[in-house]
Amino acid sequence: MSTAIYLLAALFLPLFPLSMAFNQLAARTRQPLVRAVLLLIWPQLGIGLIALAALPPPAWFRVWALVTAALYAYRAIALRDVGLWIGFIATSAWSLVWLGGAVPAELALQALAFSAPLVLLSLLTGDLERHFGAAHTRLQLGLASVAPRYALALVMAILAAVATPVFPNFFTILATISSPVAGGDMGLSPLVIGSVVALVWLLWSWSGIRLLQGIVVGVGRERAVADMSRARARAYAIGYLILAGAGLELAGVLL
Amino acid sequence: MERLLPLVAALPLISALLVHALAGGLGRRVARLSIGFSLTGFAASSVLLALAIAGQAPRTLTFGAAWGSLLFDPLSVLMATVVSGISLIVHIYSQRYMVEERGFARFYVLLDLMTAALLVMVSAADMITLLIAWHLIGMLLYFLLGQDTRSQTAYRYAFWTLFTYRFGDLPMLLAAGLLYTAFGTWSLPEIFSALAAQPDIRTWFDLPLAEVVAGLIALSAFARSAQFLMHTWLPYTMGGPTPVSALMHAGIVNAGGFLINRFAPVFVHTSDVLHWVFLIGLITAVMGSVLMLAQHDIKKALGYSTMGQMGFMIMECGVGAFSLAVYHLIAHGVFKGTLFLGAGGVIGDARKDDGVPKDDLYTFVVERRPERQRRPWLLMAAITLLVPGAILFAAHYLVEAEFFHKQGAVVLLFFGWITGAQLIFATYRMRTENLARLFTLILTSFTVVVVGYTVISHGFDLFLYPDPVFRAGISTAADIDLIWFDVLVAVVTAFIVLGWLFTYYAEQQRIRDRAWFQALRRRFYRVISREFFINDLYGGAGRLIEAGASRLNVLLRWS
């Protein structure tokens, strides 16, 4: 029975190939607010199911999660569309929650730590899509030259998404690597687990920076573009500050 | 007074915030504000250094429960003074150099943030603070190198740098995980004490913890200090502004040497890691120097020169001369920073007038036209033996009686002798009207090299590692079996002496004019000019990895 619950949980804390359902859904959800809510709620449903199972997941689930995290991190380096990238990074990050211990409250915090930066990025992507038609590297926006506030907001959002210190997902990764339970029952050495998680982190950066370079760097094709309003820029800045503050707070809980 | 340390780290952070907030109103005058904060930071760190020299005991300043702490100790305050000093010079230089650049205020914000990150890194007292600072330096450097946001080239190479740095973050992350799992603390002083209490503690795969952690830390240091196979980014990051190049070469790439010093209490419990560190440093020093000689671009040549110097610095760590590596990184930082800040002016002047002095030094070094009239070579050869001999004899009595018993000291002195002798043989054919002056210069430079390896090394040793037992421990950790050591020294000596003899024979027989030699030389040059094909290999691998991800995405319908 518990295995069935875990299999259902693997739809919400998505493990490949069940993860394809989430990514299809995310790609089809064009409304930024709905997408943001999806990013917040989806993994929490999975954690709710894990809590329902009451037993720790079988070891092979964790190996499966590790493989999924690496697979989506790897696939993300070929992406050029920010919307798709958010889905892949979310899948990769939420998979790591399976390695995060057995206390559901802590797992919920970890999932939230991975989701929150992606929510901000998702909202920003909505703004970019409305303003420029798409958030895609092929558009050669040269955002830093034509709309510096948008550029700064995107830089911060992607840095937050790829677990740059002091955003909360950085501390979640650190907690996963330093957790003695990380590989205990998996038949894998924690050194192997730690190395794979570290590699996943590296791949996130690779894909994120490529995306950033494609959108922010270069001479923009469009000459006269209205930049983000000051009020909106301030709202994003407050969002990043809250995220950073939450990161420091989370560090106190997880480490 | 040691409470000044957090202030030193906080000043550039406050400056960054103020520059960002006031840039709209003050315009380019915000640079003065930033310079003011920089100057105050340098003054405060100098006070701290004076305190440490006066013998103030090390102390940890804690701001959080589990992490967020700074360490006041000789290493941190020395490095903080160096970082804030170099940063101050770069700040002042940039005020005029960057005045016509777009994103002037952004540049100063990033410069201040980078200074803050460097200062936190050198004074971090726990693994998390260290990791955060270490990681942020890579990120900030990426944006500093990409100051020109319209230049795809600058960003391409900035990405190489970031990727290498991120790659170097991973071993440190793993080391942090291992240490926390073993000791249940992030605090560096507590970790070092716990490790000293149980140096043989094992970790995963039943491996010795000290060896594994030291190996991982060394890997992080290699990536940061552009060691061989992780060096490809360094010579190509010249697309960034000159002040960033100066800061990078003077204060950022050197971080590898600092990191190994910070983890000296771990390395002291190892038996093999330092030998690998030595080997990698040696290969990097040789490769960097060879590649530097093949460059036509002054900044790229400086880049490879830094690679060679970093190799030498890591090599010093490998022979247990940890404190000498710190001296080296400071000396290198000062002279390389000067060269970079002067490079722009030299290039600018050369465009108007080559200004090349047609003097003896130029014809000898650049045009390779040696004077036929030579100094008596026996005298020159005698100098190569007598000067180091005399200095070593003096060192034995004046510095430390046990000096010759340290393998590291012997290796470095040996290296000093080789380079000094090479200098003497090179200048042996140089024309001069004032023979006494030439000899004085030769003797002085040779003496400085050897004295540098004895007196300065000893002075830094006493300051950074006052405990003689600990110093002996580092030396022992770097030692190899005495017979092997003697054999290696003999083989390397024979190799170098044979090289000299071959060079002499080749010149006598005019081998360089023969067809086979010319063909061999061309082939060798082709390999060097393509930088041993390492960049091509990495570029190809990168494209292959991305193409694989793309195919996989198509196969899985992008979901």
Tab-separated table of C-alpha atoms in Angstrom, chain A residues 198 201-202, chain B residues 121 127 130-135 137-138 161-177 179 211-231 233 252-263 267 273 277 280 310 313-314 317:
chain	number	residue	atom	x	y	z
A	198	ALA	CA	27.067	18.687	-6.292
A	201	TRP	CA	24.133	22.028	-8.655
A	202	LEU	CA	26.897	22.660	-11.207
B	121	MET	CA	36.739	34.603	2.554
B	127	MET	CA	32.868	26.246	6.587
B	130	LEU	CA	33.889	30.242	3.718
B	131	LEU	CA	31.737	28.398	1.171
B	132	ILE	CA	29.437	31.381	0.676
B	133	ALA	CA	32.322	33.809	0.164
B	134	TRP	CA	34.205	31.328	-2.054
B	135	HIS	CA	31.145	30.831	-4.226
B	137	ILE	CA	33.703	35.455	-5.602
B	138	GLY	CA	33.220	33.292	-8.697
B	161	THR	CA	35.869	31.343	-15.646
B	162	LEU	CA	32.599	30.898	-13.826
B	163	PHE	CA	32.313	27.261	-14.865
B	164	THR	CA	35.820	26.465	-13.658
B	165	TYR	CA	35.187	28.289	-10.404
B	166	ARG	CA	31.863	26.528	-9.908
B	167	PHE	CA	33.617	23.234	-10.619
B	168	GLY	CA	36.098	24.174	-7.926
B	169	ASP	CA	33.277	24.917	-5.469
B	170	LEU	CA	32.103	21.313	-5.539
B	171	PRO	CA	35.079	19.688	-3.789
B	172	MET	CA	34.840	22.287	-1.042
B	173	LEU	CA	31.150	21.587	-0.664
B	174	LEU	CA	31.892	17.876	-0.322
B	175	ALA	CA	34.700	18.592	2.148
B	176	ALA	CA	32.266	20.678	4.227
B	177	GLY	CA	29.765	17.800	4.202
B	179	LEU	CA	33.755	17.446	8.059
B	211	GLU	CA	43.590	12.743	3.297
B	212	VAL	CA	40.166	12.960	1.623
B	213	VAL	CA	39.396	16.455	2.913
B	214	ALA	CA	42.882	17.710	2.064
B	215	GLY	CA	42.541	16.231	-1.437
B	216	LEU	CA	39.180	17.958	-1.942
B	217	ILE	CA	40.481	21.272	-0.628
B	218	ALA	CA	43.513	20.979	-2.905
B	219	LEU	CA	41.159	20.444	-5.873
B	220	SER	CA	39.256	23.613	-4.982
B	221	ALA	CA	42.541	25.471	-4.726
B	222	PHE	CA	43.644	24.113	-8.128
B	223	ALA	CA	40.511	25.408	-9.841
B	224	ARG	CA	40.815	28.834	-8.238
B	225	SER	CA	44.521	29.147	-8.948
B	226	ALA	CA	44.380	27.978	-12.558
B	227	GLN	CA	46.381	24.799	-12.155
B	228	PHE	CA	47.065	22.614	-15.176
B	229	LEU	CA	43.888	21.261	-16.813
B	230	MET	CA	41.881	23.929	-14.969
B	231	HIS	CA	43.882	26.829	-16.353
B	233	TRP	CA	40.073	30.359	-18.565
B	252	ILE	CA	41.699	36.397	-6.713
B	253	VAL	CA	43.671	33.653	-8.452
B	254	ASN	CA	46.007	33.616	-5.467
B	255	ALA	CA	43.182	32.308	-3.299
B	256	GLY	CA	44.341	28.712	-3.855
B	257	GLY	CA	47.492	29.378	-1.853
B	258	PHE	CA	45.465	31.007	0.901
B	259	LEU	CA	43.032	28.097	1.047
B	260	ILE	CA	45.783	25.511	1.462
B	261	ASN	CA	47.249	27.644	4.239
B	262	ARG	CA	43.865	27.981	5.941
B	263	PHE	CA	43.562	24.188	5.942
B	267	PHE	CA	47.240	18.965	5.579
B	273	VAL	CA	48.286	14.737	-0.710
B	277	VAL	CA	50.016	19.141	-4.856
B	280	ILE	CA	50.431	19.546	-10.141
B	310	MET	CA	50.459	30.059	-9.459
B	313	MET	CA	52.995	28.929	-5.427
B	314	ILE	CA	51.134	25.604	-5.290
B	317	CYS	CA	52.707	24.333	-0.667
